[in-house]
Amino acid sequence: MRSDTVTKGVQQAPHRSLFNALGYTKEELERPLVGVVSSYNEIVPGHMNLDKITEAVKMGVSMAGGTPVMVPAIAVCDGIAMGHIGMKYSLVTRDLIADSTEALAMAHQFDALVMIPNCDKNVPGLLMAAARINIPTIFVSGGPMLAGHVKGQKRSLSSMFEAVGSYAAGTMTEEDVCEFENNVCPTCGSCSGMYTANSMNCLTEVLGMGLPGNGTIPAVYSERIRLAKHAGMQVMELVKKNIRPRDIMTEKAVLNALTVDMALGCSTNSMLHLPAIAHEIGMDFEIDFANGISAKTPNLCHLAPAGPTYMEDLNEAGGVSAVMNELNKKDLLNTDCMTVTGKTLGENISGCGNRNPEVIRPVDNPYSATGGLAVLKGNLAPDGSVVKRSAVVEEMLVHEGPARVFECEEDAITAIKGGEIHPGDVVVIRYEGPKGGPGMREMLNPTSAIAGMGLGSSVALITDGRFSGASRGASIGHVSPEAAVGGPIALVEEGDIIKINIPELKLELNVSDEELAERKRKWQPKEPNVKTGYLARYASMVTSGNRGAILEIPKS
């Protein structure tokens, strides 16, 4: 066992003395040491229950003959960080989480790991770490929040942000906003729609790194505690069989995840995280893969914000396994992939029926014949951009309008709420990319303001930043190359005509090549927003959105 390095032999007597100081017994040190990586904290609603999940995991590990050792992982609440400088610190934590978990696991020579994430960046961060460390590992998330109820309708966090926009438009009273505020987030858990956290927890199941139910069993259900105990027990089976993350997270598994992403209508952030996870297994992930897979993968779910159903509904309908079983009817998945159950994906989903065809459409009666995400290219985004096609209204799939250009998110929000944006406009928010932000802020505030102002079916938004999974509408993010490195989005001028054609996968600036070349000649790099600390270091190493905003050592 790896842990022999710190527990066995006379040379390790000093190490054992420190384990003694921690209260571990001789018997415990003779068992495999299992790092239980818990992102429990008291600032993220999706994490406030992780102390209970952690204790359940530890019990499962102990019952199966291992010695659990809890270690921490950080997490940021994207909702609380939204709309201010805090959002610059969201995406960047993904790499902090991966790096710190690698450091803890290697420094203490754990034999196996149980990862306990829930919200946006610590799920992919821990998946990246799992691939990098490559010791037997299993995931169990904290589970999704139950939907709220306002005026007899199910609601979620995206409704809350849109309510603020409606208040600014004068169509909602302060009392209405207060009612939303007090009811849209009724329990602990990751926010109840198909936002980034739930997207990544569902895709963890598809990747084979979590037990069935990992993505959908609500946080407040006792079934979630039982799942955690089983995860703790199952990691010991992985140790016995020496099944490791890179045996599970193969190229085929990543393509499975992208396929189910299309069927579920996941957050556009998955198009940042899947490439980053793929990078850790040595896979060259091109975001263009999305269009090829989307072309043959039907969109089966319209969970909030795309529709009126929520994670609890998906769970009751059969969960991710039922979605995969529908897709498998058309042979769209690689079913021979190994999973943490010790069985193949095909064995896991066999017989998992669809219990509600209104929540999970049958594969022969989808919402659309193509998937939920699309990658658009053109002279405005030569390296690509991403849109959640399943959350775009029909009339905005093809759109042409004048650019309204803003150098940061705050200026755009002021203009939207000030009534300065009009039907037909294309709002451009730039210098918010991985380098330019730095940190590639999510744009839930402006997209929600547009929807709340009643402009969701007539105004598009384009950015080199990114969007929350709670965003809906013609919201096109990850525009690459970004403005900070002189990408074409930096050259857009007020009033330029922008053409969006999602069915044809095009994003074009109606400006001649000669004019763009002249603008590029005159363009000057913008002074960095941040010059010290972690964000400055991050900006110096981060790549573009189309590559997953992975970190690379700058070439000298």
XYZ file of C-alpha atoms in Angstrom:
556
model
C 0.000 0.000 0.000
C 1.118 3.578 -0.654
C 0.486 4.414 2.986
C 3.251 1.982 4.001
C 5.541 4.918 3.200
C 4.245 6.688 6.314
C 3.059 3.795 8.534
C 5.412 0.788 8.237
C 8.982 0.102 9.433
C 11.384 1.562 11.970
C 12.209 4.489 9.674
C 8.569 5.524 9.861
C 8.448 5.599 13.671
C 8.468 9.437 13.656
C 5.539 9.408 11.246
C 3.619 6.990 13.451
C 4.266 9.177 16.468
C 2.383 11.952 14.683
C -0.480 9.584 13.875
C -0.484 8.716 17.587
C -0.852 12.412 18.324
C -3.959 12.357 16.117
C -5.410 9.484 18.115
C -5.010 6.753 15.519
C -4.472 3.222 16.799
C -2.033 0.562 15.612
C -5.007 -1.326 14.163
C -6.155 1.688 12.134
C -2.684 2.222 10.695
C -2.616 -1.358 9.442
C -5.618 -0.625 7.198
C -5.630 1.359 3.946
C -5.681 5.114 4.601
C -8.568 6.728 2.715
C -8.517 10.498 2.256
C -12.061 11.842 2.603
C -11.887 15.163 0.779
C -14.760 17.223 2.158
C -15.661 20.693 0.906
C -17.943 21.333 3.885
C -18.282 24.989 4.844
C -20.837 27.446 6.195
C -20.948 29.883 3.244
C -22.192 27.662 0.377
C -25.796 26.385 0.686
C -24.831 23.297 -1.279
C -22.157 22.487 1.279
C -23.805 23.077 4.630
C -24.915 19.427 4.756
C -21.557 17.983 3.766
C -20.585 17.380 7.391
C -23.318 14.726 7.490
C -22.250 13.311 4.117
C -18.664 13.191 5.347
C -19.574 11.289 8.506
C -21.621 8.830 6.441
C -18.696 8.281 4.061
C -16.310 7.739 6.960
C -18.685 5.182 8.443
C -18.859 3.362 5.101
C -15.069 3.305 4.763
C -14.681 1.947 8.312
C -17.359 -0.715 7.791
C -15.494 -1.940 4.705
C -12.120 -2.170 6.417
C -10.460 1.178 5.703
C -9.284 4.058 7.865
C -10.946 7.319 6.813
C -9.016 10.575 7.165
C -10.950 13.781 6.527
C -9.116 16.597 4.730
C -10.616 19.849 3.388
C -11.299 21.372 -0.001
C -12.429 24.948 -0.578
C -15.504 26.115 -2.463
C -17.015 29.431 -3.551
C -20.756 30.086 -3.745
C -21.176 31.499 -7.230
C -24.509 33.085 -6.323
C -23.058 35.069 -3.428
C -19.981 35.932 -5.498
C -22.128 37.084 -8.441
C -22.040 40.619 -9.818
C -18.992 41.989 -7.979
C -15.238 41.412 -7.677
C -15.905 38.116 -5.907
C -16.863 36.466 -9.194
C -13.280 36.899 -10.379
C -12.408 34.361 -7.695
C -14.840 31.640 -8.781
C -13.399 29.843 -11.821
C -9.865 30.320 -10.513
C -10.650 28.135 -7.496
C -11.004 25.115 -9.779
C -7.228 24.981 -10.126
C -6.593 25.808 -6.476
C -8.826 22.866 -5.534
C -7.084 20.483 -7.927
C -3.622 21.598 -6.826
C -4.325 21.556 -3.081
C -5.983 18.137 -3.241
C -3.013 16.769 -5.182
C -0.726 18.220 -2.504
C -2.684 16.699 0.388
C -2.981 13.270 -1.241
C 0.679 13.047 -2.242
C 2.070 14.527 0.971
C 0.192 12.023 3.145
C 0.345 9.028 0.798
C -3.321 8.075 0.910
C -4.254 4.716 -0.586
C -7.605 5.946 -1.908
C -9.841 9.009 -1.970
C -13.521 9.784 -1.536
C -14.311 13.198 -3.019
C -17.253 15.097 -1.496
C -17.987 18.154 -3.652
C -21.238 19.834 -4.572
C -21.042 23.280 -6.122
C -19.684 24.734 -9.263
C -15.880 24.629 -9.336
C -15.038 22.066 -6.708
C -16.698 19.264 -8.721
C -14.449 19.695 -11.781
C -11.507 20.670 -9.577
C -11.731 17.390 -7.700
C -12.265 15.431 -10.932
C -9.088 17.015 -12.274
C -7.266 16.067 -9.072
C -8.578 12.498 -9.241
C -7.239 12.050 -12.761
C -3.920 13.608 -11.798
C -3.336 11.591 -8.590
C -4.776 8.365 -10.072
C -5.384 6.292 -6.967
C -8.728 4.503 -6.354
C -11.295 7.287 -6.034
C -15.058 7.687 -5.818
C -17.291 10.769 -5.735
C -20.424 11.491 -3.733
C -21.952 14.951 -3.980
C -24.092 16.748 -1.429
C -27.117 16.660 -3.744
C -29.440 19.272 -5.247
C -31.728 21.695 -3.446
C -35.471 21.202 -3.621
C -37.300 23.743 -5.775
C -38.929 26.698 -4.085
C -42.588 27.644 -4.456
C -43.822 31.158 -5.233
C -47.464 31.910 -6.081
C -48.179 28.236 -6.673
C -45.269 27.660 -9.072
C -41.937 25.917 -8.605
C -39.076 28.409 -8.636
C -35.295 28.501 -8.317
C -32.393 30.937 -8.006
C -32.608 32.072 -11.639
C -36.171 33.274 -10.918
C -34.750 35.382 -8.103
C -32.252 37.178 -10.309
C -34.921 37.755 -12.953
C -37.256 39.167 -10.292
C -34.705 41.897 -9.619
C -34.767 42.748 -13.341
C -38.569 42.829 -13.285
C -38.476 45.196 -10.314
C -36.133 47.494 -12.261
C -38.596 47.385 -15.177
C -41.448 48.338 -12.871
C -43.375 45.102 -13.437
C -42.805 43.731 -9.942
C -43.171 45.350 -6.529
C -40.639 45.250 -3.728
C -43.062 42.990 -1.834
C -43.041 40.567 -4.794
C -39.241 40.530 -4.771
C -39.295 39.833 -1.041
C -41.622 36.881 -1.579
C -39.196 35.416 -4.112
C -36.268 36.129 -1.793
C -37.841 34.170 1.035
C -39.003 31.168 -0.999
C -36.839 30.331 -4.029
C -34.053 28.581 -2.070
C -35.922 26.544 0.570
C -33.332 23.895 1.514
C -29.638 23.162 1.503
C -28.172 21.707 -1.677
C -26.884 22.824 -5.046
C -29.410 25.215 -6.660
C -32.376 23.283 -8.002
C -32.136 23.811 -11.778
C -29.746 22.333 -14.334
C -27.113 24.882 -13.413
C -23.370 24.239 -13.338
C -23.201 22.339 -10.038
C -25.956 19.904 -10.951
C -24.632 19.617 -14.495
C -21.221 18.545 -13.241
C -22.604 16.210 -10.568
C -24.735 14.497 -13.224
C -21.775 14.282 -15.599
C -19.689 12.763 -12.783
C -22.167 9.876 -12.874
C -21.785 9.608 -16.637
C -17.992 9.684 -16.412
C -18.312 6.657 -14.133
C -16.861 8.352 -11.050
C -20.046 8.472 -8.939
C -22.648 5.866 -7.989
C -26.065 6.024 -9.680
C -28.078 8.807 -8.070
C -25.025 10.971 -7.369
C -26.330 13.824 -9.509
C -30.024 13.848 -8.650
C -30.934 12.538 -5.173
C -31.980 15.700 -3.278
C -29.697 16.926 -0.521
C -32.366 16.623 2.160
C -33.327 13.019 1.388
C -32.067 10.304 3.734
C -31.310 8.352 0.570
C -28.390 10.755 0.099
C -26.898 9.608 3.439
C -27.259 5.991 2.391
C -25.581 6.779 -0.918
C -22.656 8.325 0.984
C -22.249 5.199 3.133
C -22.264 3.039 0.017
C -19.649 5.302 -1.601
C -17.417 4.835 1.444
C -17.837 1.074 1.254
C -17.362 0.966 -2.515
C -14.035 2.799 -2.477
C -12.611 -0.188 -0.586
C -13.743 -2.437 -3.441
C -11.884 -0.144 -5.818
C -8.777 -0.539 -3.634
C -9.069 -4.344 -3.698
C -9.500 -4.407 -7.483
C -7.043 -1.537 -8.073
C -9.535 0.323 -10.269
C -8.247 3.859 -10.741
C -9.641 7.101 -12.189
C -7.728 6.805 -15.456
C -9.196 3.320 -15.923
C -12.607 5.010 -15.721
C -12.173 8.524 -17.123
C -11.091 7.501 -20.599
C -11.638 9.366 -23.869
C -14.755 7.268 -24.448
C -16.089 8.264 -21.029
C -15.486 11.954 -21.733
C -17.400 11.641 -25.008
C -20.206 9.910 -23.092
C -20.307 12.887 -20.741
C -20.525 15.292 -23.663
C -23.345 13.215 -25.174
C -25.418 13.200 -21.979
C -24.619 16.902 -21.569
C -26.463 17.462 -24.861
C -29.439 15.351 -23.804
C -29.781 17.020 -20.393
C -29.206 20.588 -21.619
C -26.390 21.228 -19.181
C -24.703 24.507 -18.288
C -22.344 26.050 -20.839
C -19.709 25.844 -18.086
C -19.408 22.134 -18.870
C -17.613 23.298 -22.007
C -14.920 24.754 -19.754
C -14.734 21.844 -17.346
C -14.841 18.823 -19.664
C -11.817 20.087 -21.662
C -9.938 20.696 -18.390
C -10.729 17.185 -17.116
C -9.797 15.740 -20.504
C -6.474 17.601 -20.348
C -5.633 15.759 -17.117
C -6.006 12.357 -18.838
C -3.953 13.514 -21.835
C -6.910 13.936 -24.169
C -6.837 16.810 -26.652
C -10.413 18.049 -26.306
C -11.573 20.390 -29.060
C -14.818 22.193 -28.248
C -15.876 21.534 -31.849
C -16.571 17.966 -30.667
C -19.762 19.425 -29.245
C -21.304 20.147 -32.631
C -20.648 16.673 -34.021
C -22.133 15.041 -30.949
C -25.011 17.527 -30.802
C -25.933 16.748 -34.416
C -26.777 13.162 -33.498
C -27.900 13.580 -29.871
C -31.503 14.581 -29.099
C -32.262 17.043 -26.312
C -34.483 15.102 -23.879
C -34.752 17.443 -20.873
C -35.788 21.043 -20.313
C -34.875 21.586 -16.698
C -34.836 25.093 -15.225
C -33.895 27.592 -16.537
C -34.815 26.077 -19.932
C -38.165 24.743 -18.711
C -40.471 24.186 -15.735
C -38.909 20.996 -14.321
C -36.287 20.699 -11.595
C -33.695 18.270 -10.276
C -36.173 16.604 -7.930
C -38.363 15.892 -10.968
C -35.437 14.382 -12.862
C -34.647 12.202 -9.855
C -38.229 10.935 -9.623
C -38.276 10.242 -13.363
C -35.331 7.866 -13.051
C -32.368 10.213 -12.924
C -29.287 10.235 -15.099
C -29.433 6.444 -15.552
C -32.855 6.756 -17.205
C -31.552 9.489 -19.530
C -28.590 7.306 -20.485
C -30.878 4.332 -21.066
C -32.973 6.419 -23.478
C -29.836 7.452 -25.379
C -28.633 3.871 -25.458
C -31.746 2.929 -27.450
C -30.014 4.697 -30.343
C -26.533 3.373 -29.497
C -25.282 6.861 -28.655
C -23.115 5.813 -25.685
C -19.939 3.808 -25.191
C -21.445 1.247 -22.818
C -18.259 -0.754 -22.257
C -16.704 1.984 -20.089
C -15.700 0.905 -16.549
C -17.302 2.714 -13.593
C -16.807 2.939 -9.828
C -19.489 0.302 -9.343
C -16.974 -2.211 -10.705
C -19.377 -2.764 -13.589
C -19.587 -1.227 -17.036
C -21.816 1.720 -17.836
C -24.055 -0.594 -19.845
C -24.490 -2.926 -16.883
C -25.297 0.031 -14.611
C -28.103 1.415 -16.782
C -29.650 -1.857 -17.904
C -33.327 -1.829 -16.995
C -33.339 1.767 -15.721
C -36.700 2.883 -17.061
C -38.032 6.365 -17.753
C -40.751 6.942 -15.147
C -41.952 10.300 -16.474
C -41.841 11.048 -20.218
C -42.830 14.661 -19.482
C -39.530 15.187 -17.615
C -37.320 12.892 -19.699
C -38.639 12.849 -23.240
C -38.436 9.467 -24.977
C -35.577 9.354 -27.443
C -38.038 9.207 -30.362
C -39.968 12.269 -29.111
C -37.280 14.770 -28.039
C -37.544 18.506 -27.488
C -35.194 18.812 -30.447
C -33.271 16.408 -32.642
C -30.032 18.171 -31.712
C -28.361 18.671 -28.348
C -28.598 21.430 -25.757
C -25.270 23.179 -26.478
C -23.763 24.609 -29.646
C -20.344 25.986 -30.560
C -20.535 29.002 -32.872
C -17.667 30.228 -35.022
C -17.066 33.094 -37.408
C -14.969 36.214 -37.733
C -16.139 37.363 -34.287
C -15.124 34.058 -32.663
C -12.519 32.318 -34.841
C -11.694 29.819 -32.088
C -15.284 29.333 -31.026
C -17.992 30.459 -28.611
C -20.648 28.541 -26.680
C -24.417 28.928 -26.349
C -27.005 26.887 -24.443
C -29.210 26.366 -27.481
C -31.931 24.583 -25.499
C -32.526 27.763 -23.441
C -32.853 30.090 -26.458
C -36.344 31.059 -27.616
C -37.217 30.221 -31.222
C -37.225 33.813 -32.453
C -33.635 34.394 -31.235
C -32.037 31.376 -32.915
C -31.339 33.684 -35.845
C -30.758 37.323 -34.951
C -29.115 40.394 -36.418
C -28.660 43.675 -34.606
C -26.413 46.585 -33.638
C -23.619 46.057 -31.119
C -23.899 47.815 -27.765
C -20.346 47.631 -26.461
C -19.297 47.552 -22.790
C -15.838 47.133 -21.335
C -17.047 45.353 -18.181
C -20.100 43.692 -16.679
C -20.973 46.562 -14.336
C -21.340 49.084 -17.172
C -23.640 46.711 -19.059
C -25.891 46.158 -16.034
C -26.209 49.913 -15.494
C -27.258 50.387 -19.125
C -29.740 47.486 -19.081
C -31.431 48.568 -15.869
C -31.330 52.184 -17.004
C -33.481 51.385 -20.040
C -30.672 52.063 -22.529
C -30.897 48.652 -24.228
C -33.624 48.238 -26.826
C -35.214 45.329 -28.713
C -32.889 44.062 -31.435
C -29.668 45.129 -29.698
C -26.685 42.813 -29.256
C -24.996 43.549 -25.931
C -21.226 42.929 -26.093
C -19.346 42.613 -22.781
C -15.605 42.236 -23.233
C -12.371 42.125 -21.224
C -14.077 39.590 -18.955
C -12.251 36.505 -20.294
C -9.850 34.237 -18.394
C -6.965 36.716 -18.755
C -8.903 39.938 -19.144
C -11.158 39.554 -16.110
C -9.085 37.960 -14.860
C -11.121 34.917 -13.909
C -13.837 34.845 -16.593
C -16.784 36.098 -14.548
C -20.257 34.630 -14.973
C -22.854 37.005 -16.413
C -26.026 35.942 -14.598
C -26.822 39.508 -13.522
C -26.991 40.987 -17.041
C -28.795 37.981 -18.574
C -31.324 38.011 -15.726
C -31.744 41.764 -16.060
C -32.440 41.362 -19.794
C -35.029 38.651 -19.067
C -36.549 40.617 -16.200
C -36.851 43.741 -18.360
C -38.879 41.752 -20.882
C -36.100 41.731 -23.505
C -35.264 38.010 -23.424
C -36.855 37.351 -26.812
C -35.352 40.359 -28.571
C -31.853 41.080 -27.171
C -28.716 38.926 -27.428
C -25.657 39.044 -25.186
C -22.137 38.135 -26.295
C -19.065 37.984 -24.059
C -15.567 36.585 -23.705
C -16.651 35.848 -20.141
C -19.056 33.052 -19.314
C -22.613 32.462 -18.170
C -24.128 30.868 -15.134
C -26.034 27.658 -15.772
C -28.986 29.703 -14.526
C -28.766 32.003 -17.551
C -31.207 31.663 -20.421
C -31.761 33.399 -23.729
C -29.401 34.150 -26.614
C -26.398 34.296 -24.284
C -23.192 33.493 -26.162
C -20.066 33.147 -24.038
C -16.462 31.908 -24.122
C -15.800 34.037 -27.233
C -12.255 33.115 -28.244
C -9.737 34.606 -28.681
C -10.688 36.980 -25.866
C -10.373 40.758 -25.951
C -7.345 40.853 -23.646
C -5.192 39.083 -26.257
C -6.537 41.131 -29.168
C -9.323 38.807 -30.293
C -11.892 40.231 -32.739
C -14.302 40.953 -29.878
C -11.843 43.693 -28.839
C -12.333 45.350 -32.234
C -16.136 45.638 -32.171
C -17.410 49.224 -32.277
C -20.731 50.644 -31.123
C -23.367 50.121 -33.814
C -21.531 47.398 -35.760
C -23.997 44.814 -37.032
C -23.603 41.363 -35.476
C -25.192 38.313 -37.092
C -26.095 35.266 -34.987
C -27.218 32.044 -36.637
C -27.358 29.240 -34.089
C -28.760 26.552 -36.456
C -25.870 27.251 -38.831
C -23.374 27.580 -35.935
C -22.246 31.057 -37.007
C -21.291 34.239 -35.159
C -20.310 37.031 -37.534
C -19.347 40.687 -37.305
C -20.588 42.502 -40.420
C -17.298 44.335 -40.933
C -14.870 43.751 -43.798
C -11.590 41.912 -43.288
C -9.746 45.063 -44.344
C -11.518 47.183 -41.741
C -10.877 44.611 -39.026
C -7.190 44.486 -39.977
C -6.977 48.276 -39.703
C -8.684 48.228 -36.311
C -6.304 45.489 -35.142
C -3.318 47.614 -36.239
C -4.537 50.469 -34.036
C -5.538 48.276 -31.089
C -3.570 48.638 -27.868
C -3.593 46.047 -25.056
C -5.615 47.150 -22.068
C -3.863 47.716 -18.751
C -4.346 44.580 -16.584
C -7.181 44.875 -14.082
C -5.193 43.082 -11.383
C -1.413 43.246 -10.949
C -0.778 41.415 -7.678
C -1.777 38.258 -5.836
C -3.287 35.027 -7.063
C -5.412 36.593 -9.810
C -2.330 38.159 -11.430
C -0.493 34.845 -11.303
C -3.555 33.105 -12.726
C -3.832 35.623 -15.575
C -0.205 35.000 -16.525
C -0.791 31.245 -16.885
C -4.379 30.772 -18.072
C -5.266 29.773 -21.626
C -8.364 30.765 -23.587
C -11.938 29.682 -22.956
C -12.023 27.344 -25.950
C -9.247 25.299 -24.301
C -11.085 25.072 -20.991
C -9.155 27.929 -19.358
C -6.485 25.443 -18.282
C -3.234 26.684 -16.768
C 0.065 26.420 -18.606
C 3.538 27.648 -17.701
C 4.217 30.662 -19.950
C 6.770 30.032 -22.680
C 9.944 32.030 -22.161
